[in-house]
Amino acid sequence: MASPALLNLVDITKKFGAVEALRGVSFSVSAGEVVALLGDNGAGKSTLVKIISGEQRPTSGRLEFDGRERHFASPGEAKDAGIETVYQDLSLCPNLDVVANFFMGRELTRKVFGIPILRDREMREETRRALTAGGTRIPSLRTDVEHLSGGQRQAIELNRFVHWGGKLVMLDEPFAALGVEQTRRGLETVDNVRQRGIGVILITHVMAQAFAVADRIIVMRQGIVAGDLRTDETSPDEVVRLITGDIERVGQGFKQQEVGTNL
Ligand SMILES: Nc1ncnc2c1ncn2[C@@H]1O[C@H](COP(=O)(O)OP(=O)(O)O)[C@@H](O)[C@H]1O
Ligand SMILES: [Mg+2]
């Protein structure tokens, strides 16, 4: 292994009363790697994302991030460490413009007679530079976010995340509400984010999206990892069989285990 993993999950479990949503999940994500998380409804994907982002505590298991063990008590703590979940729209203020959203809570000010004044021009320039670096073009940065497309909003969120030092971003079905062209641009943005050294966990049920952008595919089934594969060493057909439970394959194909009968 060349570089240590950015995120390392070891035997994570999560119980909701009698329901075992996660039954010992282990995998890693490196910096500059896109991992697609696939699995049927109820497989445990969202629960896992909530644990990584500090919204929920695991019942047991270890979470290491950026070289040490972490116990996030809130999303704020995970965010401080550089982990964020980008949900469609939720974290942007629709009635504020692109610049205000980009600097939300981090506004640049100067004092005039003791009164803080926003440094508008500098904030606009910094926003423009950051979006350009992310390959995103927004015609007017003074447009209120409510007038932008879903794809543009997502691009703003992702670029904002990278710009302010984010390290691992999670996207839960990010393109569900987007059209074909916007989805294509969204995938480009994910690729750009990866190239800037960010780790990405992409939850999607669209196989083509996983194969278009992911370096690795992790299949979850009934709270376990049923497959952990390099994208260039698997196929949509195999992934479907992992999702449905025909086969299991964990660890770069070295210990393929056939558990189904209909092969
Ligand atoms: N807050 C909760 N309380 C009780 N059960 C839950 C809760 N959240 C998730 N579950 C259960 O955990 C399992 C995994 O759910 P989830 O993580 O949402 O799966 P996925 O995102 O893969 O569809 C499901 O059986 C679901 O009903
Ligand atoms: Mg879910």
PDB file of N, CA and C in Angstrom, residues 107-182:
ATOM      1  N   GLU A 107     -17.446  35.203   6.002  1.00  0.00           N
ATOM      2  CA  GLU A 107     -17.400  36.467   5.279  1.00  0.00           C
ATOM      3  C   GLU A 107     -16.139  37.268   5.600  1.00  0.00           C
ATOM      4  N   LEU A 108     -15.600  37.891   4.578  1.00  0.00           N
ATOM      5  CA  LEU A 108     -14.459  38.787   4.770  1.00  0.00           C
ATOM      6  C   LEU A 108     -15.002  40.178   5.099  1.00  0.00           C
ATOM      7  N   THR A 109     -14.496  40.758   6.151  1.00  0.00           N
ATOM      8  CA  THR A 109     -14.962  42.105   6.507  1.00  0.00           C
ATOM      9  C   THR A 109     -13.782  43.022   6.813  1.00  0.00           C
ATOM     10  N   ARG A 110     -14.030  44.289   6.720  1.00  0.00           N
ATOM     11  CA  ARG A 110     -13.082  45.275   7.250  1.00  0.00           C
ATOM     12  C   ARG A 110     -13.897  46.209   8.114  1.00  0.00           C
ATOM     13  N   LYS A 111     -13.230  46.874   9.056  1.00  0.00           N
ATOM     14  CA  LYS A 111     -13.966  47.748   9.964  1.00  0.00           C
ATOM     15  C   LYS A 111     -13.877  49.190   9.508  1.00  0.00           C
ATOM     16  N   VAL A 112     -15.014  49.838   9.426  1.00  0.00           N
ATOM     17  CA  VAL A 112     -15.054  51.260   9.136  1.00  0.00           C
ATOM     18  C   VAL A 112     -15.733  51.929  10.327  1.00  0.00           C
ATOM     19  N   PHE A 113     -14.995  52.763  11.051  1.00  0.00           N
ATOM     20  CA  PHE A 113     -15.493  53.344  12.307  1.00  0.00           C
ATOM     21  C   PHE A 113     -16.053  52.271  13.220  1.00  0.00           C
ATOM     22  N   GLY A 114     -15.345  51.144  13.280  1.00  0.00           N
ATOM     23  CA  GLY A 114     -15.748  50.083  14.195  1.00  0.00           C
ATOM     24  C   GLY A 114     -16.884  49.211  13.690  1.00  0.00           C
ATOM     25  N   ILE A 115     -17.398  49.534  12.497  1.00  0.00           N
ATOM     26  CA  ILE A 115     -18.518  48.735  11.964  1.00  0.00           C
ATOM     27  C   ILE A 115     -17.982  47.797  10.882  1.00  0.00           C
ATOM     28  N   PRO A 116     -18.245  46.479  11.013  1.00  0.00           N
ATOM     29  CA  PRO A 116     -17.741  45.567   9.992  1.00  0.00           C
ATOM     30  C   PRO A 116     -18.453  45.751   8.647  1.00  0.00           C
ATOM     31  N   ILE A 117     -17.663  45.934   7.606  1.00  0.00           N
ATOM     32  CA  ILE A 117     -18.196  46.097   6.246  1.00  0.00           C
ATOM     33  C   ILE A 117     -17.708  44.908   5.414  1.00  0.00           C
ATOM     34  N   LEU A 118     -18.589  44.327   4.638  1.00  0.00           N
ATOM     35  CA  LEU A 118     -18.201  43.181   3.807  1.00  0.00           C
ATOM     36  C   LEU A 118     -17.227  43.600   2.716  1.00  0.00           C
ATOM     37  N   ARG A 119     -16.202  42.783   2.530  1.00  0.00           N
ATOM     38  CA  ARG A 119     -15.246  43.065   1.448  1.00  0.00           C
ATOM     39  C   ARG A 119     -15.747  42.371   0.176  1.00  0.00           C
ATOM     40  N   ASP A 120     -16.759  42.987  -0.428  1.00  0.00           N
ATOM     41  CA  ASP A 120     -17.495  42.401  -1.542  1.00  0.00           C
ATOM     42  C   ASP A 120     -16.636  41.988  -2.734  1.00  0.00           C
ATOM     43  N   ARG A 121     -15.802  42.906  -3.190  1.00  0.00           N
ATOM     44  CA  ARG A 121     -15.058  42.657  -4.414  1.00  0.00           C
ATOM     45  C   ARG A 121     -14.103  41.475  -4.224  1.00  0.00           C
ATOM     46  N   GLU A 122     -13.434  41.444  -3.056  1.00  0.00           N
ATOM     47  CA  GLU A 122     -12.503  40.348  -2.792  1.00  0.00           C
ATOM     48  C   GLU A 122     -13.225  39.006  -2.712  1.00  0.00           C
ATOM     49  N   MET A 123     -14.379  39.027  -2.074  1.00  0.00           N
ATOM     50  CA  MET A 123     -15.129  37.772  -1.953  1.00  0.00           C
ATOM     51  C   MET A 123     -15.589  37.293  -3.333  1.00  0.00           C
ATOM     52  N   ARG A 124     -15.993  38.255  -4.176  1.00  0.00           N
ATOM     53  CA  ARG A 124     -16.444  37.867  -5.520  1.00  0.00           C
ATOM     54  C   ARG A 124     -15.282  37.268  -6.312  1.00  0.00           C
ATOM     55  N   GLU A 125     -14.112  37.913  -6.207  1.00  0.00           N
ATOM     56  CA  GLU A 125     -12.948  37.411  -6.945  1.00  0.00           C
ATOM     57  C   GLU A 125     -12.524  36.024  -6.453  1.00  0.00           C
ATOM     58  N   GLU A 126     -12.542  35.844  -5.152  1.00  0.00           N
ATOM     59  CA  GLU A 126     -12.139  34.541  -4.599  1.00  0.00           C
ATOM     60  C   GLU A 126     -13.130  33.457  -5.020  1.00  0.00           C
ATOM     61  N   THR A 127     -14.417  33.802  -5.017  1.00  0.00           N
ATOM     62  CA  THR A 127     -15.434  32.843  -5.451  1.00  0.00           C
ATOM     63  C   THR A 127     -15.215  32.487  -6.922  1.00  0.00           C
ATOM     64  N   ARG A 128     -14.957  33.503  -7.741  1.00  0.00           N
ATOM     65  CA  ARG A 128     -14.753  33.261  -9.164  1.00  0.00           C
ATOM     66  C   ARG A 128     -13.548  32.349  -9.401  1.00  0.00           C
ATOM     67  N   ARG A 129     -12.458  32.649  -8.680  1.00  0.00           N
ATOM     68  CA  ARG A 129     -11.244  31.825  -8.835  1.00  0.00           C
ATOM     69  C   ARG A 129     -11.516  30.376  -8.442  1.00  0.00           C
ATOM     70  N   ALA A 130     -12.225  30.199  -7.320  1.00  0.00           N
ATOM     71  CA  ALA A 130     -12.481  28.840  -6.824  1.00  0.00           C
ATOM     72  C   ALA A 130     -13.358  28.065  -7.799  1.00  0.00           C
ATOM     73  N   LEU A 131     -14.380  28.709  -8.336  1.00  0.00           N
ATOM     74  CA  LEU A 131     -15.271  28.021  -9.267  1.00  0.00           C
ATOM     75  C   LEU A 131     -14.539  27.698 -10.565  1.00  0.00           C
ATOM     76  N   THR A 132     -13.692  28.614 -11.012  1.00  0.00           N
ATOM     77  CA  THR A 132     -12.922  28.370 -12.234  1.00  0.00           C
ATOM     78  C   THR A 132     -11.983  27.192 -12.045  1.00  0.00           C
ATOM     79  N   ALA A 133     -11.336  27.139 -10.883  1.00  0.00           N
ATOM     80  CA  ALA A 133     -10.438  26.015 -10.587  1.00  0.00           C
ATOM     81  C   ALA A 133     -11.194  24.692 -10.605  1.00  0.00           C
ATOM     82  N   GLY A 134     -12.478  24.761 -10.247  1.00  0.00           N
ATOM     83  CA  GLY A 134     -13.304  23.559 -10.228  1.00  0.00           C
ATOM     84  C   GLY A 134     -13.966  23.271 -11.559  1.00  0.00           C
ATOM     85  N   GLY A 135     -13.636  24.064 -12.584  1.00  0.00           N
ATOM     86  CA  GLY A 135     -14.201  23.830 -13.902  1.00  0.00           C
ATOM     87  C   GLY A 135     -15.676  24.192 -14.002  1.00  0.00           C
ATOM     88  N   THR A 136     -16.137  25.064 -13.099  1.00  0.00           N
ATOM     89  CA  THR A 136     -17.553  25.427 -13.069  1.00  0.00           C
ATOM     90  C   THR A 136     -17.732  26.867 -13.528  1.00  0.00           C
ATOM     91  N   ARG A 137     -18.651  27.062 -14.466  1.00  0.00           N
ATOM     92  CA  ARG A 137     -18.897  28.420 -14.939  1.00  0.00           C
ATOM     93  C   ARG A 137     -20.303  28.839 -14.544  1.00  0.00           C
ATOM     94  N   ILE A 138     -20.408  29.863 -13.734  1.00  0.00           N
ATOM     95  CA  ILE A 138     -21.706  30.431 -13.374  1.00  0.00           C
ATOM     96  C   ILE A 138     -21.713  31.834 -13.968  1.00  0.00           C
ATOM     97  N   PRO A 139     -22.630  32.115 -14.890  1.00  0.00           N
ATOM     98  CA  PRO A 139     -22.600  33.404 -15.604  1.00  0.00           C
ATOM     99  C   PRO A 139     -22.516  34.608 -14.678  1.00  0.00           C
ATOM    100  N   SER A 140     -23.400  34.711 -13.692  1.00  0.00           N
ATOM    101  CA  SER A 140     -23.320  35.849 -12.782  1.00  0.00           C
ATOM    102  C   SER A 140     -23.280  35.389 -11.333  1.00  0.00           C
ATOM    103  N   LEU A 141     -22.235  35.787 -10.640  1.00  0.00           N
ATOM    104  CA  LEU A 141     -22.091  35.375  -9.238  1.00  0.00           C
ATOM    105  C   LEU A 141     -23.026  36.164  -8.330  1.00  0.00           C
ATOM    106  N   ARG A 142     -23.681  37.173  -8.895  1.00  0.00           N
ATOM    107  CA  ARG A 142     -24.646  37.954  -8.106  1.00  0.00           C
ATOM    108  C   ARG A 142     -26.067  37.403  -8.247  1.00  0.00           C
ATOM    109  N   THR A 143     -26.203  36.292  -8.959  1.00  0.00           N
ATOM    110  CA  THR A 143     -27.515  35.650  -9.089  1.00  0.00           C
ATOM    111  C   THR A 143     -27.875  34.952  -7.782  1.00  0.00           C
ATOM    112  N   ASP A 144     -29.117  35.128  -7.355  1.00  0.00           N
ATOM    113  CA  ASP A 144     -29.554  34.368  -6.182  1.00  0.00           C
ATOM    114  C   ASP A 144     -29.587  32.892  -6.546  1.00  0.00           C
ATOM    115  N   VAL A 145     -29.196  32.080  -5.598  1.00  0.00           N
ATOM    116  CA  VAL A 145     -29.043  30.651  -5.860  1.00  0.00           C
ATOM    117  C   VAL A 145     -30.357  29.994  -6.314  1.00  0.00           C
ATOM    118  N   GLU A 146     -31.488  30.565  -5.886  1.00  0.00           N
ATOM    119  CA  GLU A 146     -32.774  29.959  -6.271  1.00  0.00           C
ATOM    120  C   GLU A 146     -32.996  29.986  -7.786  1.00  0.00           C
ATOM    121  N   HIS A 147     -32.282  30.854  -8.489  1.00  0.00           N
ATOM    122  CA  HIS A 147     -32.463  30.927  -9.946  1.00  0.00           C
ATOM    123  C   HIS A 147     -31.491  30.021 -10.699  1.00  0.00           C
ATOM    124  N   LEU A 148     -30.658  29.298  -9.977  1.00  0.00           N
ATOM    125  CA  LEU A 148     -29.686  28.410 -10.639  1.00  0.00           C
ATOM    126  C   LEU A 148     -30.258  26.994 -10.759  1.00  0.00           C
ATOM    127  N   SER A 149     -29.674  26.227 -11.654  1.00  0.00           N
ATOM    128  CA  SER A 149     -30.127  24.846 -11.834  1.00  0.00           C
ATOM    129  C   SER A 149     -29.597  23.982 -10.693  1.00  0.00           C
ATOM    130  N   GLY A 150     -30.207  22.811 -10.517  1.00  0.00           N
ATOM    131  CA  GLY A 150     -29.759  21.879  -9.489  1.00  0.00           C
ATOM    132  C   GLY A 150     -28.302  21.509  -9.668  1.00  0.00           C
ATOM    133  N   GLY A 151     -27.876  21.343 -10.902  1.00  0.00           N
ATOM    134  CA  GLY A 151     -26.485  20.980 -11.180  1.00  0.00           C
ATOM    135  C   GLY A 151     -25.529  22.094 -10.777  1.00  0.00           C
ATOM    136  N   GLN A 152     -25.928  23.339 -11.070  1.00  0.00           N
ATOM    137  CA  GLN A 152     -25.070  24.476 -10.700  1.00  0.00           C
ATOM    138  C   GLN A 152     -24.957  24.596  -9.182  1.00  0.00           C
ATOM    139  N   ARG A 153     -26.066  24.364  -8.487  1.00  0.00           N
ATOM    140  CA  ARG A 153     -26.022  24.439  -7.021  1.00  0.00           C
ATOM    141  C   ARG A 153     -25.087  23.391  -6.442  1.00  0.00           C
ATOM    142  N   GLN A 154     -25.184  22.200  -7.007  1.00  0.00           N
ATOM    143  CA  GLN A 154     -24.321  21.120  -6.537  1.00  0.00           C
ATOM    144  C   GLN A 154     -22.846  21.459  -6.770  1.00  0.00           C
ATOM    145  N   ALA A 155     -22.568  22.033  -7.935  1.00  0.00           N
ATOM    146  CA  ALA A 155     -21.186  22.408  -8.257  1.00  0.00           C
ATOM    147  C   ALA A 155     -20.687  23.460  -7.270  1.00  0.00           C
ATOM    148  N   ILE A 156     -21.556  24.389  -6.913  1.00  0.00           N
ATOM    149  CA  ILE A 156     -21.171  25.428  -5.945  1.00  0.00           C
ATOM    150  C   ILE A 156     -20.842  24.775  -4.596  1.00  0.00           C
ATOM    151  N   GLU A 157     -21.704  23.862  -4.170  1.00  0.00           N
ATOM    152  CA  GLU A 157     -21.460  23.194  -2.886  1.00  0.00           C
ATOM    153  C   GLU A 157     -20.144  22.429  -2.887  1.00  0.00           C
ATOM    154  N   LEU A 158     -19.904  21.693  -3.972  1.00  0.00           N
ATOM    155  CA  LEU A 158     -18.676  20.892  -4.033  1.00  0.00           C
ATOM    156  C   LEU A 158     -17.439  21.773  -4.072  1.00  0.00           C
ATOM    157  N   ASN A 159     -17.492  22.837  -4.859  1.00  0.00           N
ATOM    158  CA  ASN A 159     -16.337  23.728  -4.941  1.00  0.00           C
ATOM    159  C   ASN A 159     -16.104  24.461  -3.626  1.00  0.00           C
ATOM    160  N   ARG A 160     -17.184  24.811  -2.961  1.00  0.00           N
ATOM    161  CA  ARG A 160     -17.061  25.461  -1.658  1.00  0.00           C
ATOM    162  C   ARG A 160     -16.381  24.515  -0.666  1.00  0.00           C
ATOM    163  N   PHE A 161     -16.801  23.266  -0.715  1.00  0.00           N
ATOM    164  CA  PHE A 161     -16.222  22.246   0.165  1.00  0.00           C
ATOM    165  C   PHE A 161     -14.710  22.120  -0.060  1.00  0.00           C
ATOM    166  N   VAL A 162     -14.310  22.016  -1.331  1.00  0.00           N
ATOM    167  CA  VAL A 162     -12.882  21.869  -1.643  1.00  0.00           C
ATOM    168  C   VAL A 162     -12.120  23.126  -1.240  1.00  0.00           C
ATOM    169  N   HIS A 163     -12.704  24.267  -1.553  1.00  0.00           N
ATOM    170  CA  HIS A 163     -12.025  25.537  -1.305  1.00  0.00           C
ATOM    171  C   HIS A 163     -11.717  25.746   0.176  1.00  0.00           C
ATOM    172  N   TRP A 164     -12.624  25.306   1.050  1.00  0.00           N
ATOM    173  CA  TRP A 164     -12.428  25.534   2.487  1.00  0.00           C
ATOM    174  C   TRP A 164     -11.769  24.354   3.173  1.00  0.00           C
ATOM    175  N   GLY A 165     -11.036  23.564   2.404  1.00  0.00           N
ATOM    176  CA  GLY A 165     -10.176  22.561   3.037  1.00  0.00           C
ATOM    177  C   GLY A 165     -10.815  21.213   3.290  1.00  0.00           C
ATOM    178  N   GLY A 166     -11.919  20.908   2.608  1.00  0.00           N
ATOM    179  CA  GLY A 166     -12.553  19.604   2.775  1.00  0.00           C
ATOM    180  C   GLY A 166     -11.652  18.479   2.298  1.00  0.00           C
ATOM    181  N   LYS A 167     -11.807  17.293   2.884  1.00  0.00           N
ATOM    182  CA  LYS A 167     -10.953  16.156   2.528  1.00  0.00           C
ATOM    183  C   LYS A 167     -11.743  14.956   2.013  1.00  0.00           C
ATOM    184  N   LEU A 168     -12.926  14.746   2.586  1.00  0.00           N
ATOM    185  CA  LEU A 168     -13.757  13.610   2.171  1.00  0.00           C
ATOM    186  C   LEU A 168     -15.186  14.097   2.008  1.00  0.00           C
ATOM    187  N   VAL A 169     -15.719  13.910   0.816  1.00  0.00           N
ATOM    188  CA  VAL A 169     -17.098  14.340   0.586  1.00  0.00           C
ATOM    189  C   VAL A 169     -17.963  13.134   0.247  1.00  0.00           C
ATOM    190  N   MET A 170     -19.169  13.131   0.803  1.00  0.00           N
ATOM    191  CA  MET A 170     -20.105  12.052   0.521  1.00  0.00           C
ATOM    192  C   MET A 170     -21.314  12.614  -0.213  1.00  0.00           C
ATOM    193  N   LEU A 171     -21.715  11.898  -1.249  1.00  0.00           N
ATOM    194  CA  LEU A 171     -22.836  12.323  -2.080  1.00  0.00           C
ATOM    195  C   LEU A 171     -23.850  11.198  -2.109  1.00  0.00           C
ATOM    196  N   ASP A 172     -25.045  11.454  -1.555  1.00  0.00           N
ATOM    197  CA  ASP A 172     -26.074  10.415  -1.491  1.00  0.00           C
ATOM    198  C   ASP A 172     -27.087  10.662  -2.608  1.00  0.00           C
ATOM    199  N   GLU A 173     -27.016   9.873  -3.661  1.00  0.00           N
ATOM    200  CA  GLU A 173     -27.876  10.010  -4.849  1.00  0.00           C
ATOM    201  C   GLU A 173     -27.892  11.458  -5.353  1.00  0.00           C
ATOM    202  N   PRO A 174     -26.726  12.005  -5.676  1.00  0.00           N
ATOM    203  CA  PRO A 174     -26.659  13.434  -5.982  1.00  0.00           C
ATOM    204  C   PRO A 174     -27.332  13.831  -7.297  1.00  0.00           C
ATOM    205  N   PHE A 175     -27.494  12.865  -8.202  1.00  0.00           N
ATOM    206  CA  PHE A 175     -27.997  13.245  -9.525  1.00  0.00           C
ATOM    207  C   PHE A 175     -29.448  12.819  -9.736  1.00  0.00           C
ATOM    208  N   ALA A 176     -30.086  12.382  -8.660  1.00  0.00           N
ATOM    209  CA  ALA A 176     -31.436  11.820  -8.787  1.00  0.00           C
ATOM    210  C   ALA A 176     -32.412  12.798  -9.448  1.00  0.00           C
ATOM    211  N   ALA A 177     -32.259  14.088  -9.170  1.00  0.00           N
ATOM    212  CA  ALA A 177     -33.234  15.059  -9.694  1.00  0.00           C
ATOM    213  C   ALA A 177     -32.720  15.782 -10.936  1.00  0.00           C
ATOM    214  N   LEU A 178     -31.576  15.340 -11.474  1.00  0.00           N
ATOM    215  CA  LEU A 178     -30.968  16.074 -12.583  1.00  0.00           C
ATOM    216  C   LEU A 178     -31.211  15.391 -13.926  1.00  0.00           C
ATOM    217  N   GLY A 179     -31.218  16.211 -14.982  1.00  0.00           N
ATOM    218  CA  GLY A 179     -31.339  15.681 -16.336  1.00  0.00           C
ATOM    219  C   GLY A 179     -30.019  15.103 -16.818  1.00  0.00           C
ATOM    220  N   VAL A 180     -30.044  14.608 -18.054  1.00  0.00           N
ATOM    221  CA  VAL A 180     -28.879  13.911 -18.609  1.00  0.00           C
ATOM    222  C   VAL A 180     -27.643  14.815 -18.685  1.00  0.00           C
ATOM    223  N   GLU A 181     -27.830  16.018 -19.238  1.00  0.00           N
ATOM    224  CA  GLU A 181     -26.690  16.912 -19.428  1.00  0.00           C
ATOM    225  C   GLU A 181     -26.144  17.394 -18.079  1.00  0.00           C
ATOM    226  N   GLN A 182     -27.038  17.704 -17.161  1.00  0.00           N
ATOM    227  CA  GLN A 182     -26.581  18.150 -15.839  1.00  0.00           C
ATOM    228  C   GLN A 182     -25.878  17.025 -15.085  1.00  0.00           C
TER     229      GLN A 182
END
